[in-house]
mmCIF file of C-alpha atoms in Angstrom:
data_model
loop_
_atom_site.group_PDB
_atom_site.id
_atom_site.type_symbol
_atom_site.label_atom_id
_atom_site.label_comp_id
_atom_site.label_asym_id
_atom_site.label_seq_id
_atom_site.Cartn_x
_atom_site.Cartn_y
_atom_site.Cartn_z
ATOM 1 C CA MET B 4 0.000 0.000 0.000
ATOM 2 C CA ARG B 5 1.468 3.294 -1.058
ATOM 3 C CA ARG B 6 1.417 6.129 1.406
ATOM 4 C CA LEU B 7 0.152 9.592 0.619
ATOM 5 C CA VAL B 8 3.071 11.672 -0.553
ATOM 6 C CA VAL B 9 2.983 15.283 0.510
ATOM 7 C CA LEU B 10 5.518 17.722 -0.837
ATOM 8 C CA ALA B 11 5.470 20.462 1.759
ATOM 9 C CA ALA B 12 8.025 22.658 0.043
ATOM 10 C CA LEU B 13 9.677 22.923 -3.336
ATOM 11 C CA LEU B 14 13.213 24.187 -3.462
ATOM 12 C CA ALA B 15 14.241 26.717 -6.046
ATOM 13 C CA THR B 16 17.392 28.637 -6.752
ATOM 14 C CA GLY B 17 17.711 32.387 -6.842
ATOM 15 C CA CYS B 18 15.539 32.830 -3.754
ATOM 16 C CA GLY B 19 15.237 36.369 -2.495
ATOM 17 C CA ALA B 20 17.495 37.881 -5.135
ATOM 18 C CA THR B 21 17.209 41.607 -5.674
ATOM 19 C CA VAL B 22 17.880 43.116 -9.074
ATOM 20 C CA ALA B 23 18.039 46.863 -9.500
ATOM 21 C CA ALA B 24 15.851 48.366 -12.217
ATOM 22 C CA PRO B 25 15.904 51.939 -13.465
ATOM 23 C CA GLU B 26 13.444 54.372 -11.894
ATOM 24 C CA GLY B 27 12.294 55.785 -15.188
ATOM 25 C CA GLY B 28 13.450 53.698 -18.070
ATOM 26 C CA ALA B 29 12.525 53.890 -21.712
ATOM 27 C CA ALA B 30 9.062 52.859 -22.850
ATOM 28 C CA VAL B 31 8.811 49.185 -23.779
ATOM 29 C CA THR B 32 6.190 47.178 -25.646
ATOM 30 C CA VAL B 33 5.384 43.503 -25.134
ATOM 31 C CA GLU B 34 2.681 41.157 -26.396
ATOM 32 C CA ASN B 35 0.343 40.199 -23.577
ATOM 33 C CA CYS B 36 -2.729 38.028 -24.151
ATOM 34 C CA GLY B 37 -2.575 38.639 -27.889
ATOM 35 C CA GLN B 38 -2.305 42.434 -27.662
ATOM 36 C CA ARG B 39 0.645 44.777 -27.946
ATOM 37 C CA VAL B 40 0.917 46.669 -24.664
ATOM 38 C CA THR B 41 3.250 49.618 -24.062
ATOM 39 C CA TYR B 42 4.569 50.577 -20.626
ATOM 40 C CA ASP B 43 5.783 54.168 -20.538
ATOM 41 C CA ARG B 44 8.086 53.750 -17.557
ATOM 42 C CA THR B 45 9.502 51.042 -15.337
ATOM 43 C CA PRO B 46 6.897 50.238 -12.671
ATOM 44 C CA SER B 47 8.010 50.797 -9.092
ATOM 45 C CA LYS B 48 4.795 50.159 -7.093
ATOM 46 C CA VAL B 49 3.424 46.887 -8.421
ATOM 47 C CA VAL B 50 0.463 45.150 -6.808
ATOM 48 C CA THR B 51 0.211 41.418 -7.464
ATOM 49 C CA ASN B 52 -2.648 39.015 -6.827
ATOM 50 C CA ASP B 53 -2.197 35.355 -5.873
ATOM 51 C CA THR B 54 0.892 33.443 -4.775
ATOM 52 C CA GLY B 55 2.027 32.155 -8.168
ATOM 53 C CA ILE B 56 1.917 35.625 -9.702
ATOM 54 C CA THR B 57 3.668 37.181 -6.716
ATOM 55 C CA GLU B 58 6.451 34.606 -6.893
ATOM 56 C CA LEU B 59 7.103 35.423 -10.536
ATOM 57 C CA MET B 60 8.102 38.886 -9.322
ATOM 58 C CA PHE B 61 10.175 37.455 -6.482
ATOM 59 C CA ALA B 62 11.993 34.971 -8.743
ATOM 60 C CA LEU B 63 13.082 37.864 -10.950
ATOM 61 C CA GLY B 64 14.428 39.772 -7.944
ATOM 62 C CA LEU B 65 11.727 42.442 -8.183
ATOM 63 C CA ALA B 66 10.453 42.537 -4.602
ATOM 64 C CA ASP B 67 11.729 46.108 -4.295
ATOM 65 C CA ARG B 68 9.505 47.131 -7.210
ATOM 66 C CA MET B 69 6.339 46.086 -5.385
ATOM 67 C CA ALA B 70 3.846 48.108 -3.353
ATOM 68 C CA GLY B 71 2.408 44.867 -2.018
ATOM 69 C CA TYR B 72 0.623 41.612 -2.759
ATOM 70 C CA VAL B 73 -2.887 40.252 -2.259
ATOM 71 C CA VAL B 74 -3.247 36.642 -1.105
ATOM 72 C CA GLY B 75 -6.255 34.891 0.434
ATOM 73 C CA ALA B 76 -6.158 33.228 3.830
ATOM 74 C CA SER B 77 -6.426 29.799 2.175
ATOM 75 C CA GLN B 78 -2.990 30.314 0.603
ATOM 76 C CA GLN B 79 -1.065 30.888 3.827
ATOM 77 C CA GLY B 80 0.427 27.420 3.431
ATOM 78 C CA ASP B 81 1.948 28.504 0.125
ATOM 79 C CA ILE B 82 3.674 31.406 1.844
ATOM 80 C CA ASP B 83 4.944 29.170 4.636
ATOM 81 C CA SER B 84 6.403 26.683 2.130
ATOM 82 C CA SER B 85 7.709 29.257 -0.316
ATOM 83 C CA PRO B 86 11.361 29.469 -1.355
ATOM 84 C CA TRP B 87 10.719 33.233 -1.256
ATOM 85 C CA ARG B 88 9.554 33.497 2.368
ATOM 86 C CA ALA B 89 12.011 36.329 2.984
ATOM 87 C CA ASP B 90 10.447 38.379 0.187
ATOM 88 C CA TYR B 91 6.927 37.711 1.481
ATOM 89 C CA ALA B 92 8.122 38.959 4.870
ATOM 90 C CA LYS B 93 9.430 42.269 3.560
ATOM 91 C CA VAL B 94 6.735 43.107 0.991
ATOM 92 C CA PRO B 95 3.392 44.294 2.463
ATOM 93 C CA ARG B 96 0.419 41.954 2.349
ATOM 94 C CA LEU B 97 -2.295 44.394 1.368
ATOM 95 C CA ALA B 98 -5.498 42.370 1.615
ATOM 96 C CA GLU B 99 -7.068 38.947 1.120
ATOM 97 C CA GLU B 100 -9.126 40.099 -1.882
ATOM 98 C CA ILE B 101 -8.032 42.537 -4.545
ATOM 99 C CA SER B 102 -10.121 45.561 -5.459
ATOM 100 C CA ALA B 103 -9.809 49.030 -6.938
ATOM 101 C CA GLU B 104 -9.704 50.436 -3.409
ATOM 102 C CA VAL B 105 -6.765 48.207 -2.481
ATOM 103 C CA VAL B 106 -4.906 49.142 -5.657
ATOM 104 C CA GLN B 107 -5.505 52.867 -5.261
ATOM 105 C CA GLY B 108 -4.633 52.778 -1.566
ATOM 106 C CA ALA B 109 -1.269 51.261 -2.443
ATOM 107 C CA GLY B 110 -0.613 53.884 -5.138
ATOM 108 C CA ALA B 111 -0.046 51.098 -7.664
ATOM 109 C CA ASP B 112 1.537 51.913 -11.010
ATOM 110 C CA LEU B 113 0.980 48.340 -12.286
ATOM 111 C CA VAL B 114 -1.407 45.545 -11.359
ATOM 112 C CA PHE B 115 -0.272 42.016 -12.210
ATOM 113 C CA ALA B 116 -3.217 39.600 -12.060
ATOM 114 C CA GLY B 117 -5.192 37.244 -14.286
ATOM 115 C CA TRP B 118 -8.722 36.219 -15.165
ATOM 116 C CA ASN B 119 -10.017 34.314 -12.139
ATOM 117 C CA TYR B 120 -6.725 35.273 -10.510
ATOM 118 C CA GLY B 121 -8.138 38.644 -9.456
ATOM 119 C CA PHE B 122 -9.693 39.999 -12.642
ATOM 120 C CA SER B 123 -13.449 39.487 -12.713
ATOM 121 C CA GLU B 124 -16.259 41.143 -14.637
ATOM 122 C CA SER B 125 -18.767 40.250 -11.925
ATOM 123 C CA LYS B 126 -16.725 42.193 -9.376
ATOM 124 C CA GLY B 127 -16.031 45.052 -11.772
ATOM 125 C CA PHE B 128 -12.269 44.556 -11.425
ATOM 126 C CA THR B 129 -10.827 44.269 -14.927
ATOM 127 C CA PRO B 130 -7.921 45.616 -16.990
ATOM 128 C CA ASP B 131 -10.356 48.086 -18.583
ATOM 129 C CA SER B 132 -11.684 49.338 -15.253
ATOM 130 C CA LEU B 133 -8.131 49.861 -14.009
ATOM 131 C CA LYS B 134 -7.163 51.602 -17.234
ATOM 132 C CA ALA B 135 -9.989 54.049 -16.576
ATOM 133 C CA LEU B 136 -8.323 54.783 -13.230
ATOM 134 C CA GLY B 137 -4.964 55.343 -14.925
ATOM 135 C CA VAL B 138 -3.450 52.093 -13.651
ATOM 136 C CA PRO B 139 -1.660 49.838 -16.190
ATOM 137 C CA THR B 140 -2.006 46.063 -15.977
ATOM 138 C CA TYR B 141 -0.201 42.908 -16.977
ATOM 139 C CA GLN B 142 -2.272 39.735 -17.405
ATOM 140 C CA LEU B 143 -1.051 36.271 -16.431
ATOM 141 C CA THR B 144 -0.682 34.350 -19.683
ATOM 142 C CA GLU B 145 -2.031 31.080 -18.253
ATOM 143 C CA ALA B 146 -5.301 32.944 -17.654
ATOM 144 C CA CYS B 147 -5.614 34.761 -20.986
ATOM 145 C CA ARG B 148 -9.051 34.404 -22.550
ATOM 146 C CA ASN B 149 -8.744 32.171 -25.612
ATOM 147 C CA GLY B 150 -11.654 33.581 -27.594
ATOM 148 C CA VAL B 151 -14.188 30.854 -26.797
ATOM 149 C CA GLY B 152 -16.498 32.306 -24.166
ATOM 150 C CA LYS B 153 -14.629 32.709 -20.909
ATOM 151 C CA GLN B 154 -12.322 29.769 -21.477
ATOM 152 C CA ARG B 155 -8.707 30.467 -20.703
ATOM 153 C CA GLY B 156 -5.311 29.560 -22.084
ATOM 154 C CA ILE B 157 -3.637 30.489 -25.374
ATOM 155 C CA MET B 158 -0.423 28.414 -25.319
ATOM 156 C CA PRO B 159 1.123 25.405 -23.550
ATOM 157 C CA PRO B 160 1.454 26.138 -19.822
ATOM 158 C CA LEU B 161 5.245 26.096 -19.582
ATOM 159 C CA GLU B 162 5.473 28.374 -22.603
ATOM 160 C CA ALA B 163 3.101 30.721 -20.752
ATOM 161 C CA LEU B 164 5.497 30.706 -17.798
ATOM 162 C CA TYR B 165 8.524 31.406 -19.997
ATOM 163 C CA THR B 166 6.612 34.109 -21.906
ATOM 164 C CA ASP B 167 5.687 35.939 -18.723
ATOM 165 C CA LEU B 168 9.207 35.757 -17.346
ATOM 166 C CA GLU B 169 10.590 37.164 -20.596
ATOM 167 C CA ASN B 170 7.926 39.895 -20.794
ATOM 168 C CA LEU B 171 8.508 40.908 -17.184
ATOM 169 C CA GLY B 172 12.237 40.930 -17.877
ATOM 170 C CA THR B 173 11.589 43.427 -20.674
ATOM 171 C CA ILE B 174 9.174 45.586 -18.667
ATOM 172 C CA PHE B 175 11.549 45.833 -15.692
ATOM 173 C CA HIS B 176 14.787 45.879 -17.717
ATOM 174 C CA VAL B 177 16.091 42.676 -16.141
ATOM 175 C CA GLU B 178 16.307 40.698 -19.360
ATOM 176 C CA ASP B 179 19.487 38.845 -18.377
ATOM 177 C CA ARG B 180 17.892 37.579 -15.181
ATOM 178 C CA ALA B 181 14.775 36.457 -17.050
ATOM 179 C CA ASP B 182 16.827 34.677 -19.713
ATOM 180 C CA ALA B 183 18.887 32.904 -17.043
ATOM 181 C CA LEU B 184 15.771 31.721 -15.210
ATOM 182 C CA VAL B 185 14.136 30.426 -18.381
ATOM 183 C CA ALA B 186 17.304 28.541 -19.301
ATOM 184 C CA GLN B 187 17.522 27.088 -15.789
ATOM 185 C CA TYR B 188 13.897 25.996 -15.817
ATOM 186 C CA ARG B 189 14.129 24.443 -19.268
ATOM 187 C CA LYS B 190 17.104 22.369 -18.122
ATOM 188 C CA GLN B 191 15.349 21.334 -14.905
ATOM 189 C CA VAL B 192 12.330 20.156 -16.900
ATOM 190 C CA ALA B 193 14.495 18.339 -19.446
ATOM 191 C CA ASP B 194 16.370 16.559 -16.646
ATOM 192 C CA ALA B 195 13.062 15.512 -15.078
ATOM 193 C CA GLU B 196 11.867 14.095 -18.392
ATOM 194 C CA LYS B 197 14.965 11.895 -18.520
ATOM 195 C CA LEU B 198 13.928 10.282 -15.219
ATOM 196 C CA VAL B 199 10.772 8.868 -16.813
ATOM 197 C CA SER B 200 12.008 8.330 -20.346
ATOM 198 C CA GLY B 201 10.854 4.969 -21.684
ATOM 199 C CA LYS B 202 8.620 4.236 -18.688
ATOM 200 C CA PRO B 203 4.856 3.620 -18.925
ATOM 201 C CA ARG B 204 2.774 6.796 -18.799
ATOM 202 C CA PRO B 205 0.057 6.551 -16.124
ATOM 203 C CA LYS B 206 -3.234 8.377 -16.534
ATOM 204 C CA VAL B 207 -3.438 11.187 -13.949
ATOM 205 C CA PHE B 208 -6.440 12.998 -12.493
ATOM 206 C CA LEU B 209 -5.744 16.448 -11.041
ATOM 207 C CA TYR B 210 -8.142 16.926 -8.120
ATOM 208 C CA ASP B 211 -8.407 20.529 -6.989
ATOM 209 C CA SER B 212 -11.693 20.550 -5.089
ATOM 210 C CA GLY B 213 -15.407 19.865 -5.300
ATOM 211 C CA LEU B 214 -17.647 17.145 -3.861
ATOM 212 C CA ASP B 215 -20.696 17.294 -6.146
ATOM 213 C CA GLN B 216 -18.505 17.965 -9.174
ATOM 214 C CA PRO B 217 -14.709 17.950 -9.318
ATOM 215 C CA PHE B 218 -12.725 21.037 -10.270
ATOM 216 C CA THR B 219 -9.751 20.007 -12.378
ATOM 217 C CA ALA B 220 -7.306 21.160 -15.052
ATOM 218 C CA GLY B 221 -7.604 21.110 -18.827
ATOM 219 C CA ARG B 222 -4.764 21.364 -21.303
ATOM 220 C CA ASN B 223 -4.097 25.080 -20.792
ATOM 221 C CA ALA B 224 -3.498 25.026 -17.019
ATOM 222 C CA ALA B 225 -0.125 24.409 -15.409
ATOM 223 C CA PRO B 226 -0.939 20.818 -14.302
ATOM 224 C CA GLN B 227 -1.068 19.791 -17.963
ATOM 225 C CA ASP B 228 2.690 20.252 -18.209
ATOM 226 C CA VAL B 229 3.419 19.328 -14.600
ATOM 227 C CA ILE B 230 1.798 15.962 -15.331
ATOM 228 C CA GLY B 231 2.973 15.569 -18.924
ATOM 229 C CA LYS B 232 6.618 16.503 -18.422
ATOM 230 C CA ALA B 233 6.738 14.264 -15.325
ATOM 231 C CA GLY B 234 5.773 11.262 -17.414
ATOM 232 C CA GLY B 235 2.001 11.059 -17.022
ATOM 233 C CA ASP B 236 -1.051 11.915 -19.102
ATOM 234 C CA ASN B 237 -3.689 14.344 -17.843
ATOM 235 C CA ILE B 238 -7.035 12.571 -18.252
ATOM 236 C CA PHE B 239 -8.668 15.913 -19.074
ATOM 237 C CA GLY B 240 -5.924 17.139 -21.363
ATOM 238 C CA ASP B 241 -8.398 17.201 -24.250
ATOM 239 C CA LEU B 242 -10.331 20.123 -22.724
ATOM 240 C CA ASP B 243 -9.462 23.471 -24.343
ATOM 241 C CA ASP B 244 -9.530 25.370 -21.049
ATOM 242 C CA SER B 245 -7.370 25.920 -18.008
ATOM 243 C CA TRP B 246 -9.177 25.257 -14.705
ATOM 244 C CA THR B 247 -12.669 23.853 -15.146
ATOM 245 C CA THR B 248 -15.448 21.720 -13.661
ATOM 246 C CA VAL B 249 -16.227 18.214 -14.934
ATOM 247 C CA GLY B 250 -18.446 15.339 -13.771
ATOM 248 C CA TRP B 251 -17.521 12.347 -11.632
ATOM 249 C CA GLU B 252 -18.846 10.038 -14.317
ATOM 250 C CA ALA B 253 -16.159 11.395 -16.652
ATOM 251 C CA VAL B 254 -13.482 10.677 -14.042
ATOM 252 C CA VAL B 255 -14.725 7.106 -13.673
ATOM 253 C CA ALA B 256 -14.858 6.596 -17.445
ATOM 254 C CA ARG B 257 -11.286 7.821 -17.918
ATOM 255 C CA ALA B 258 -9.972 5.508 -15.163
ATOM 256 C CA PRO B 259 -7.001 7.468 -13.778
ATOM 257 C CA GLU B 260 -4.129 5.491 -12.290
ATOM 258 C CA VAL B 261 -2.784 8.336 -10.130
ATOM 259 C CA VAL B 262 -4.510 11.253 -8.392
ATOM 260 C CA LEU B 263 -2.567 14.495 -8.092
ATOM 261 C CA ILE B 264 -4.125 16.489 -5.246
ATOM 262 C CA ASN B 265 -3.936 20.270 -5.131
ATOM 263 C CA ASP B 266 -3.143 21.360 -1.566
ATOM 264 C CA TYR B 267 -5.616 24.216 -1.660
ATOM 265 C CA ALA B 268 -8.247 25.007 0.956
ATOM 266 C CA ASP B 269 -11.395 25.475 -1.093
ATOM 267 C CA GLY B 270 -14.783 23.835 -0.566
ATOM 268 C CA ASP B 271 -15.847 21.280 2.027
ATOM 269 C CA ALA B 272 -12.762 19.044 1.926
ATOM 270 C CA VAL B 273 -9.963 21.513 2.489
ATOM 271 C CA THR B 274 -6.830 19.564 3.423
ATOM 272 C CA PRO B 275 -5.081 16.941 1.273
ATOM 273 C CA ASP B 276 -5.986 14.258 3.809
ATOM 274 C CA GLN B 277 -9.642 15.299 3.730
ATOM 275 C CA LYS B 278 -9.633 15.261 -0.056
ATOM 276 C CA ARG B 279 -8.084 11.815 -0.113
ATOM 277 C CA ALA B 280 -10.563 10.561 2.482
ATOM 278 C CA PHE B 281 -13.464 11.819 0.371
ATOM 279 C CA LEU B 282 -12.121 10.196 -2.799
ATOM 280 C CA GLU B 283 -11.629 6.884 -1.019
ATOM 281 C CA SER B 284 -15.111 6.986 0.528
ATOM 282 C CA TYR B 285 -17.016 8.033 -2.613
ATOM 283 C CA ALA B 286 -18.659 4.845 -3.834
ATOM 284 C CA PRO B 287 -18.636 5.585 -7.610
ATOM 285 C CA LEU B 288 -14.830 5.841 -7.490
ATOM 286 C CA ARG B 289 -14.261 2.582 -5.653
ATOM 287 C CA GLU B 290 -12.977 0.658 -8.681
ATOM 288 C CA VAL B 291 -11.044 3.528 -10.248
ATOM 289 C CA PRO B 292 -7.435 2.242 -10.387
ATOM 290 C CA ALA B 293 -5.876 5.232 -8.597
ATOM 291 C CA ILE B 294 -8.347 4.935 -5.706
ATOM 292 C CA ARG B 295 -8.208 1.147 -5.539
ATOM 293 C CA ASP B 296 -4.384 1.155 -5.568
ATOM 294 C CA LYS B 297 -4.130 4.189 -3.269
ATOM 295 C CA ARG B 298 -1.859 6.178 -5.547
ATOM 296 C CA PHE B 299 -1.973 9.803 -4.428
ATOM 297 C CA PHE B 300 0.535 12.621 -4.712
ATOM 298 C CA VAL B 301 0.170 16.121 -3.290
ATOM 299 C CA LEU B 302 1.584 19.412 -4.513
ATOM 300 C CA PRO B 303 0.985 22.903 -3.125
ATOM 301 C CA TYR B 304 -1.329 25.290 -4.951
ATOM 302 C CA ALA B 305 1.568 27.592 -5.875
ATOM 303 C CA ALA B 306 3.212 24.710 -7.738
ATOM 304 C CA LEU B 307 0.092 23.934 -9.767
ATOM 305 C CA VAL B 308 -0.771 27.395 -11.038
ATOM 306 C CA GLU B 309 1.620 29.177 -13.386
ATOM 307 C CA SER B 310 4.583 30.029 -11.193
ATOM 308 C CA PRO B 311 8.349 29.615 -10.850
ATOM 309 C CA ARG B 312 7.626 26.500 -8.761
ATOM 310 C CA ASN B 313 6.397 24.583 -11.831
ATOM 311 C CA PRO B 314 9.789 23.107 -12.834
ATOM 312 C CA ALA B 315 10.501 21.826 -9.308
ATOM 313 C CA ALA B 316 6.983 20.379 -9.196
ATOM 314 C CA ILE B 317 7.658 18.512 -12.438
ATOM 315 C CA GLU B 318 10.863 17.121 -11.000
ATOM 316 C CA ALA B 319 9.172 16.015 -7.765
ATOM 317 C CA PHE B 320 6.265 14.337 -9.557
ATOM 318 C CA ALA B 321 8.617 12.676 -12.042
ATOM 319 C CA ARG B 322 10.575 11.149 -9.163
ATOM 320 C CA TYR B 323 7.330 9.784 -7.727
ATOM 321 C CA LEU B 324 6.146 8.332 -11.036
ATOM 322 C CA ALA B 325 9.588 6.872 -11.741
ATOM 323 C CA GLY B 326 9.777 5.222 -8.311
#
């Protein structure tokens, strides 16, 4: 019987680095979510939303360019396990939910967020509403709308990560640091792929949350590449979306051999152990191979959304699948 594997922390290099950026700087233009966006000056009071987004800034050594970050109470575990704990400690935590009032109160000159990672039409907090207030934005590429309703994702998840690192490198004039990180991450992923080369590829179900219906990841969310590069196949990799809701009958039909649990407190079952207990007790799943064989692996939320923890997550999961 395999025990539940919990990865409490993912190690990364370059933790807490600080890279100076010019106060003014020449205007730069990047492509963000399919649009050319120009930034007239180097931002110096950035507000970020969510742990993965915040850690992109930290990984690039840009903590000193931030006015603060917004992170919900359910993500405190991400902060505690973060390779960038020192940066979280020195940058103000502004609120648990982002809003125009939070942004204006911080005097933000850039908001870095994403659709369903802060931006929301229903809450009236969007790039357009911030533009009306004179506040520029940068949108997380994993969460870009793909032109089909509100579905998200316009490129493979790791390419989204590399794109954002390179764009942020341009915006903040730290291109060398961005290039070095991308090269490091590409090598880390390639090395992880070697661990599982030639081995059978198990079918993997990413379980985020949900009792009546599971919330999982399609092909445009980070778990697609976390699973795929680690030597597995995402059972919902055919869905042209990032994070989405499916039905339990679809999980049963696709017969996953491993369950990857998102350590994220959302819904009725909030801890990894509670999520596992629910899956094991839910009668329709009883004969699903992953449940029957008790094959569970846990990664923190910040490793399963687009973030600089993705390569280490791939390595950790690859070691589990190769074992």
